[in-house]
PDB file of C-alpha atoms in Angstrom:
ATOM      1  CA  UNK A   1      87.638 122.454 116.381  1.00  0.00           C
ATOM      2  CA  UNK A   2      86.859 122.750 113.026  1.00  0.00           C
ATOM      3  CA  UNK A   3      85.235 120.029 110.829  1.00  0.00           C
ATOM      4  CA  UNK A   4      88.154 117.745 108.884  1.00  0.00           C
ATOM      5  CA  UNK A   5      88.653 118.300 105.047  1.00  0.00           C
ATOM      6  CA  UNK A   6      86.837 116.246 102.969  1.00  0.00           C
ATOM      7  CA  UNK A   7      89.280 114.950 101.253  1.00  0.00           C
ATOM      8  CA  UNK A   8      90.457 113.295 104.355  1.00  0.00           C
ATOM      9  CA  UNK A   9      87.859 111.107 104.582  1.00  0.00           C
ATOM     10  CA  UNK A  10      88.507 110.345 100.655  1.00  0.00           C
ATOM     11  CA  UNK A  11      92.320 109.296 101.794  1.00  0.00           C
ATOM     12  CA  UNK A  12      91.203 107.448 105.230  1.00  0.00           C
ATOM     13  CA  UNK A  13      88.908 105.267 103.364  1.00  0.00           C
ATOM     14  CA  UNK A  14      91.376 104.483 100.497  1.00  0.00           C
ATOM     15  CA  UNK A  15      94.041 103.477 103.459  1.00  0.00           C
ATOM     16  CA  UNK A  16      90.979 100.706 104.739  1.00  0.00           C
ATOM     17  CA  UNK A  17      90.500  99.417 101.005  1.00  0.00           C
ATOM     18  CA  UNK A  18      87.341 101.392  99.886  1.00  0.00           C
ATOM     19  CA  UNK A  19      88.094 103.393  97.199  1.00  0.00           C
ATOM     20  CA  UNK A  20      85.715 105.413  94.647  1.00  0.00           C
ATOM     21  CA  UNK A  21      84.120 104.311  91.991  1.00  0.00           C
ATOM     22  CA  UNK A  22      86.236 103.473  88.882  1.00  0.00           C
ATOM     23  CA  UNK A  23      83.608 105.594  86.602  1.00  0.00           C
ATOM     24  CA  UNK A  24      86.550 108.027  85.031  1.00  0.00           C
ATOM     25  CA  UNK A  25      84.962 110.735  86.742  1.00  0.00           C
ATOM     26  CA  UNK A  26      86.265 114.001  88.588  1.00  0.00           C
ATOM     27  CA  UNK A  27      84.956 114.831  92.094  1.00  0.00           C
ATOM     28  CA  UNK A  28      86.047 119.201  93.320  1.00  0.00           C
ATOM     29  CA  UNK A  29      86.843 119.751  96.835  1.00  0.00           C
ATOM     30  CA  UNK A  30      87.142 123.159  98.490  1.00  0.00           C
ATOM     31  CA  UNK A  31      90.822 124.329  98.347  1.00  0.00           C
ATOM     32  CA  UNK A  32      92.717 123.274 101.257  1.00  0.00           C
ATOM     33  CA  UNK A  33      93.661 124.436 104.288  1.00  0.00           C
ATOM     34  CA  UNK A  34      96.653 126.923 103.913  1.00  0.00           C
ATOM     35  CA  UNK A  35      95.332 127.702 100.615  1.00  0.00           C
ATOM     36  CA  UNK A  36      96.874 124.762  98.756  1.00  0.00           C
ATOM     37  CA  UNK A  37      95.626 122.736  96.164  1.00  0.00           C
ATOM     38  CA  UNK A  38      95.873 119.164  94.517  1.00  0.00           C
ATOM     39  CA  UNK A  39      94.950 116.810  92.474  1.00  0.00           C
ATOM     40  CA  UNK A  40      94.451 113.482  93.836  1.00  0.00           C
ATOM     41  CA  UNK A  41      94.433 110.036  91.416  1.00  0.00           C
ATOM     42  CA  UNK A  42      92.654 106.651  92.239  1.00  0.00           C
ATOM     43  CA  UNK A  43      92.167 104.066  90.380  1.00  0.00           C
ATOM     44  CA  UNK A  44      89.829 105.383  87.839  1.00  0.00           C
ATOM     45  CA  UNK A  45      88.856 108.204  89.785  1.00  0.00           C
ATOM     46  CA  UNK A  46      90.299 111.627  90.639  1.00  0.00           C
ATOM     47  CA  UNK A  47      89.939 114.297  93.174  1.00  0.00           C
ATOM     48  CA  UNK A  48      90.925 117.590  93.296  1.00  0.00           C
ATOM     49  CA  UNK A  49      90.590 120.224  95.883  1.00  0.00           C
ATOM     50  CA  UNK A  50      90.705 123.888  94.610  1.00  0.00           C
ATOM     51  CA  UNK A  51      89.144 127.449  95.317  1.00  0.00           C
ATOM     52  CA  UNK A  52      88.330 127.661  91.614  1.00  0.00           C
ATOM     53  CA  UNK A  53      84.771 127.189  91.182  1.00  0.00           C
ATOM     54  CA  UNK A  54      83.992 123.385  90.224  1.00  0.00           C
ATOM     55  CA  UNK A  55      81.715 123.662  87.083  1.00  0.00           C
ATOM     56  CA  UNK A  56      84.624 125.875  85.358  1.00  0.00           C
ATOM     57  CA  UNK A  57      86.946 123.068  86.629  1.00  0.00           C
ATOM     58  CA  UNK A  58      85.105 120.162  85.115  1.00  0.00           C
ATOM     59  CA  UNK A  59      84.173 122.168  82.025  1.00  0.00           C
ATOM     60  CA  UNK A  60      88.310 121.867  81.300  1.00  0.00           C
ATOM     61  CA  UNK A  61      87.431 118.384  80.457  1.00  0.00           C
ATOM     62  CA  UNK A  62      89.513 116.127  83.434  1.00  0.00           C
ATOM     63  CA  UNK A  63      89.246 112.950  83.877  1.00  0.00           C
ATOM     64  CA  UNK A  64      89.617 110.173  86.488  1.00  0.00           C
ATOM     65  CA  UNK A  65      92.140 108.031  84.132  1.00  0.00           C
ATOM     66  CA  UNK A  66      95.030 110.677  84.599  1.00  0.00           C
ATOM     67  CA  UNK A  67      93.947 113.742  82.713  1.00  0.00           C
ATOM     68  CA  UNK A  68      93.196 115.410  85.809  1.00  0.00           C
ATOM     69  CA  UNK A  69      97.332 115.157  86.296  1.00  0.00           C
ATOM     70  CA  UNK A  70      98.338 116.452  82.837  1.00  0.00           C
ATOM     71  CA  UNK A  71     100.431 119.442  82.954  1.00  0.00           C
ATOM     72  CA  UNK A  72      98.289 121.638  80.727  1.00  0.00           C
ATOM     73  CA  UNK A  73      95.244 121.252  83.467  1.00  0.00           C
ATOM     74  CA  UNK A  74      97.702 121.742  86.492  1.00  0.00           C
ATOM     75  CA  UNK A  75      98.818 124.829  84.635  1.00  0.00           C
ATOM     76  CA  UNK A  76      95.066 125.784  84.554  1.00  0.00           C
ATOM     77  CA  UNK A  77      94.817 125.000  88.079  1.00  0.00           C
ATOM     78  CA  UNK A  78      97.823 126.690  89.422  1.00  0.00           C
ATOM     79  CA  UNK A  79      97.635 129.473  87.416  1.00  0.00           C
ATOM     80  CA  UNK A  80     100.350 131.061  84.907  1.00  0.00           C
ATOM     81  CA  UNK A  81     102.285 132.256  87.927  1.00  0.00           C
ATOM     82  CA  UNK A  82     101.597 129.355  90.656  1.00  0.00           C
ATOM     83  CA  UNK A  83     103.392 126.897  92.281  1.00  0.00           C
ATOM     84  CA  UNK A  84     103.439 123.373  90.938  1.00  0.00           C
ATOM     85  CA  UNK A  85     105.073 120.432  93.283  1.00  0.00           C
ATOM     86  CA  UNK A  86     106.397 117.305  91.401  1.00  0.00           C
ATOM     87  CA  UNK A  87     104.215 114.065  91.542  1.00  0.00           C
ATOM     88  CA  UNK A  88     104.442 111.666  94.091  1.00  0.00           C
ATOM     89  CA  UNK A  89     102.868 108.257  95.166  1.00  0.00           C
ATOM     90  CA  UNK A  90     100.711 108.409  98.413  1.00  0.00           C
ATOM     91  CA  UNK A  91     101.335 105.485 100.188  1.00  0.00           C
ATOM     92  CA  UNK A  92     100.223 104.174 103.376  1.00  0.00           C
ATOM     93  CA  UNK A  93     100.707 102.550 106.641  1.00  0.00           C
ATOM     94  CA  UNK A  94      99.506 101.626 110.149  1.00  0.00           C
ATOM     95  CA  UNK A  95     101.019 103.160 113.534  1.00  0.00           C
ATOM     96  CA  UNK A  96     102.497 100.138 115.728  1.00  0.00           C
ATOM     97  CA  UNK A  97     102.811 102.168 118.634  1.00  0.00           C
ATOM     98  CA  UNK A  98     103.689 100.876 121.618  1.00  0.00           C
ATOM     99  CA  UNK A  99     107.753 101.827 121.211  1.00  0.00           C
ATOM    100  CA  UNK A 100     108.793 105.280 120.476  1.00  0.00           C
ATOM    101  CA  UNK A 101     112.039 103.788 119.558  1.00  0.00           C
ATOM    102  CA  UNK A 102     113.062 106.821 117.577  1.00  0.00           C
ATOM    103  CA  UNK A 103     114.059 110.086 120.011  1.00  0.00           C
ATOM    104  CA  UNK A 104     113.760 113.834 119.050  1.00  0.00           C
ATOM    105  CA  UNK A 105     116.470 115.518 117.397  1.00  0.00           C
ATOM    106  CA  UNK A 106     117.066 119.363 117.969  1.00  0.00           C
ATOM    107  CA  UNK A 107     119.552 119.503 115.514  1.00  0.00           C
ATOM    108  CA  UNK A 108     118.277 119.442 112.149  1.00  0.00           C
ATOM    109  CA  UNK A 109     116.314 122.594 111.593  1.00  0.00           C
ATOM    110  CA  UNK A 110     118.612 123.364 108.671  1.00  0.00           C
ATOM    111  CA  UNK A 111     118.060 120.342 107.064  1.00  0.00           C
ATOM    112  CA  UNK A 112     116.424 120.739 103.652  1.00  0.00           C
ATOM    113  CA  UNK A 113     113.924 117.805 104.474  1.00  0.00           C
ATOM    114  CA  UNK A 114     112.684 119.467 107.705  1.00  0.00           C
ATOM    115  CA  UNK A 115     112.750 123.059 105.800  1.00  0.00           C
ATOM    116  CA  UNK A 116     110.367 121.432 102.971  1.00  0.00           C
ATOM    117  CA  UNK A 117     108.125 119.635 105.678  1.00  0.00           C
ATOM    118  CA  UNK A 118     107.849 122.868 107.900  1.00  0.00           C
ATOM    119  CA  UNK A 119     107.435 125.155 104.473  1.00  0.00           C
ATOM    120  CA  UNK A 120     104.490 122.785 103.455  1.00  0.00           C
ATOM    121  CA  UNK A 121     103.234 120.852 106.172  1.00  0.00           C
ATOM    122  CA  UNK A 122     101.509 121.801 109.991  1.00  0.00           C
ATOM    123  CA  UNK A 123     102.540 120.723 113.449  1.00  0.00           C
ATOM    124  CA  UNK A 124     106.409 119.228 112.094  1.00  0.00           C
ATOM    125  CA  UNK A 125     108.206 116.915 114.551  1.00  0.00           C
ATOM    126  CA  UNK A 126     111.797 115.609 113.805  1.00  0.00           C
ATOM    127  CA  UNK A 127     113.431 112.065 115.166  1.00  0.00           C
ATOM    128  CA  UNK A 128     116.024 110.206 113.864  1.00  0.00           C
ATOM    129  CA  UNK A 129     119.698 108.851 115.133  1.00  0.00           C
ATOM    130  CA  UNK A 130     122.705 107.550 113.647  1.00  0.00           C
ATOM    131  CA  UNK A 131     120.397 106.022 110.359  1.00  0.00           C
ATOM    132  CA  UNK A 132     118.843 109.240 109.620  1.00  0.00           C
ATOM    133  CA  UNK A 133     116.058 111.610 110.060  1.00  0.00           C
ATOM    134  CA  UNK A 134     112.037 111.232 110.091  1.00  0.00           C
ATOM    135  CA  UNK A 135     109.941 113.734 110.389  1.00  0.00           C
ATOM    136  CA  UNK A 136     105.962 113.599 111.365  1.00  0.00           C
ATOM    137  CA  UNK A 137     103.157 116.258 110.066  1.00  0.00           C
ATOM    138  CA  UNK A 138      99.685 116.868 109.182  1.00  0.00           C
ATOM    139  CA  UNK A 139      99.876 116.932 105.062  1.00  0.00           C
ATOM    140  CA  UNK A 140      97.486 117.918 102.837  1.00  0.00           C
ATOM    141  CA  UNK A 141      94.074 117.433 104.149  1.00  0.00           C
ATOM    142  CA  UNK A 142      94.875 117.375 107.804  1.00  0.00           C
ATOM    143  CA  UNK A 143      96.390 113.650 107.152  1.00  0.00           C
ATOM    144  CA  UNK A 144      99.250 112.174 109.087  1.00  0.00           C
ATOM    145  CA  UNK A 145     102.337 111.910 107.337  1.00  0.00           C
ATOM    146  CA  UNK A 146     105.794 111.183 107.729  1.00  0.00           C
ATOM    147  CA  UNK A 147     109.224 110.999 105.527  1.00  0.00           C
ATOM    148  CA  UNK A 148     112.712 109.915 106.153  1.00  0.00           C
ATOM    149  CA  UNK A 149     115.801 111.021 104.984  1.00  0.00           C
ATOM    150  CA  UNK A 150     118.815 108.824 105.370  1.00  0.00           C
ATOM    151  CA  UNK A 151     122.333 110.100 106.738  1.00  0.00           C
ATOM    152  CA  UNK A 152     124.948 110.191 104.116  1.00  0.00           C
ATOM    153  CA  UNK A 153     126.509 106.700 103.672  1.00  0.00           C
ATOM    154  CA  UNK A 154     123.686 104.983 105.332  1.00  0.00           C
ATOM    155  CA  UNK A 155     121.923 103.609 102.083  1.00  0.00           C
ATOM    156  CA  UNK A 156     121.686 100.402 101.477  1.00  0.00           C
ATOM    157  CA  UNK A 157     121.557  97.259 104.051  1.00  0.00           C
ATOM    158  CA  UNK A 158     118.203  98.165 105.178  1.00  0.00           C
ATOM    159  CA  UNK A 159     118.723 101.322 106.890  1.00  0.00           C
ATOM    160  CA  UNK A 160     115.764 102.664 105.344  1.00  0.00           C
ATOM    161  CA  UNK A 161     113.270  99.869 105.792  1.00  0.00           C
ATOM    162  CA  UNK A 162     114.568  99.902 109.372  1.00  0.00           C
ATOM    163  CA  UNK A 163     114.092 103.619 110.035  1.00  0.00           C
ATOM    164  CA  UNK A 164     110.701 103.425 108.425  1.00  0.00           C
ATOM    165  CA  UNK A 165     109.721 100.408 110.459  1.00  0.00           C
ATOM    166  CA  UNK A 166     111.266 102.164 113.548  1.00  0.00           C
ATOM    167  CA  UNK A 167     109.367 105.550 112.663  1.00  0.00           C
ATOM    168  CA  UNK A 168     106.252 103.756 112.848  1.00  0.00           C
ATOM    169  CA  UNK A 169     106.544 103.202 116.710  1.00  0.00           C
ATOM    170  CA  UNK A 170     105.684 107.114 117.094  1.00  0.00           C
ATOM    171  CA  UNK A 171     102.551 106.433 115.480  1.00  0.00           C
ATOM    172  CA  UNK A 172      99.224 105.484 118.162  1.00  0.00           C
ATOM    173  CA  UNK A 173      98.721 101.863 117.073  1.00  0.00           C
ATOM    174  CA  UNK A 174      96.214 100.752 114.184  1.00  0.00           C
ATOM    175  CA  UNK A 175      96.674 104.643 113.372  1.00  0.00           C
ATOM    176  CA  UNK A 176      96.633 105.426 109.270  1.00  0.00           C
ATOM    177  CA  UNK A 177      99.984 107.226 108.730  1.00  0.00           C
ATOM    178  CA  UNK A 178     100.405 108.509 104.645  1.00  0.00           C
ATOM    179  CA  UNK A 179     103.610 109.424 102.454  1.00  0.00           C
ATOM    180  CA  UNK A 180     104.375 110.823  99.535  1.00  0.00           C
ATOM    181  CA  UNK A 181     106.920 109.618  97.407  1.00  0.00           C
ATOM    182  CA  UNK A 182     108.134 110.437  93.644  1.00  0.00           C
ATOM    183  CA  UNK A 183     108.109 107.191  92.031  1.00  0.00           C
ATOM    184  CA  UNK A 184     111.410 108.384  90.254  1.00  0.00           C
ATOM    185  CA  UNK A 185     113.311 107.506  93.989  1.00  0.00           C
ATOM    186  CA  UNK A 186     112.980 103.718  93.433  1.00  0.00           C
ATOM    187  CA  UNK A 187     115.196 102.846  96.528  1.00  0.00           C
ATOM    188  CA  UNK A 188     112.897 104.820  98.762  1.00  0.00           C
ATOM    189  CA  UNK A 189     109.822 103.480  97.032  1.00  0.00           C
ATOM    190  CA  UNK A 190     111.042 100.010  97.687  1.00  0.00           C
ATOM    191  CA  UNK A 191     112.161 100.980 101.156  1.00  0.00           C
ATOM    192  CA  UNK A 192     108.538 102.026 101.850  1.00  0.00           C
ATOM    193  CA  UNK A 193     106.696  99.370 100.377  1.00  0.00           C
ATOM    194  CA  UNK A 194     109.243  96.531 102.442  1.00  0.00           C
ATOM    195  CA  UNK A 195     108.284  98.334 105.721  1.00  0.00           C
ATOM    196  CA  UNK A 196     104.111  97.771 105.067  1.00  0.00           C
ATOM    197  CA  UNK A 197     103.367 100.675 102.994  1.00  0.00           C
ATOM    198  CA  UNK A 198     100.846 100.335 100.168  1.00  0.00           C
ATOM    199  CA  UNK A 199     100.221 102.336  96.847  1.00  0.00           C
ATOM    200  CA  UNK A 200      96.833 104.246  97.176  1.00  0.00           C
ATOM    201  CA  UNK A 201      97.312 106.551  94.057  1.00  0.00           C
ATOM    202  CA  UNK A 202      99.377 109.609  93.023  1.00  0.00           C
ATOM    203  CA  UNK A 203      99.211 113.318  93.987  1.00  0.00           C
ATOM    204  CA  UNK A 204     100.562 116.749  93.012  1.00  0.00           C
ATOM    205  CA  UNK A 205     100.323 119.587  95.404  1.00  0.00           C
ATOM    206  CA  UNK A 206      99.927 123.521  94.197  1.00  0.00           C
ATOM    207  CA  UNK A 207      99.501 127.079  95.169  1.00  0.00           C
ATOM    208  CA  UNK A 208      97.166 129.071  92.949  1.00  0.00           C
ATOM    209  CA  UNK A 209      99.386 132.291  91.874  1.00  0.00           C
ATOM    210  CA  UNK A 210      97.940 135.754  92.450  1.00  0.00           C
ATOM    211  CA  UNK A 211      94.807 136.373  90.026  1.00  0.00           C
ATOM    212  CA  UNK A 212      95.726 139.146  87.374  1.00  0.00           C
TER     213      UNK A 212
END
């Protein structure tokens, strides 16, 4: 099996409370699995995983108080003819376990959520019932990570934070379990952060385009 992604253990520690150093500085990764890249914000601190070479990287001048998010370096990153996701908030939780109160659903494989999460994401399982869909995956870095997706007509009343409290079950107890989450979608922001989630930092996701 091969060894994790570093950046994993960057992430894992964040979800226990140890974060990096608030020094404004940049740390490169190797690109990720899949041949992704990101760029990963702390407090203070960024990371960014990339096949570019590291010294050309920092020599664009990023740093760890959100340059290393501005769209002129994720341009540089991606390339003039890459892929560039929007940003989200990483967020995360602990697996209760114990419940698996959510079952499978076969029927959703059209659904634009679990198109995105299989397009993107390794290893894609999809529950839900009347309240909606989750969906469970390795993101970036190997991490555990799941999203929801409400059935029209069921926002409001808590359906979320009950779905997202209920999605939890399917992850082993004590477990770390990450989302991401544009901070423009305040109701499922809120929804996440009612059901135990925390903040860890932001996060945009690329593909390099073809080199010229």
């Amino acid at each position: 099996m091969p060894d994790p992604h570093p950046l994993l253990r960057y992430l894992h520690d964040a979800a226990d409370g140890r974060f990096p150093a608030v020094d404004g500085r940049v740390t490169v990764l190797p690109v990720l699995p899949g041949g992704l890249s990101c760029s990963v914000a702390f407090t203070g601190h960024s990371v960014i995983a990339t096949d570019l070479p590291g010294d050309e990287v920092l020599a664009r001048g990023p740093d760890g108080y959100g340059g290393a998010q501005a769209p002129d370096f994720l341009r540089y990153l991606a390339g003039p003819d890459g892929w560039i996701d929007c940003l989200d908030a990483v967020l995360a939780a602990r697996g209760a376990g114990g419940g698996h109160r959510l079952p499978r659903r076969t029927d959703a494989e059209d659904h634009p959520r679990v198109r995105r999460a299989r397009a993107l994401r390794g290893g894609v399982r999809v529950h839900g019932d009347g309240r909606g869909l989750v969906t469970l995956a390795r993101g970036p870095a190997g991490r555990r990570e799941l999203s929801i997706e409400l059935d029209g007509g069921g926002h409001g009343g808590g359906h979320g934070r009950s779905l997202l409290r209920d999605a939890l079950t399917l992850v082993p107890e004590g477990e770390p379990v990450f989302a991401a989450v544009s901070p423009g979608n305040a109701r499922s922001l809120r929804a996440f952060l009612a059901a135990g989630f925390v903040p860890l930092g932001s996060e945009v996701v690329l593909r390099r385009g073809p080199s010229v």
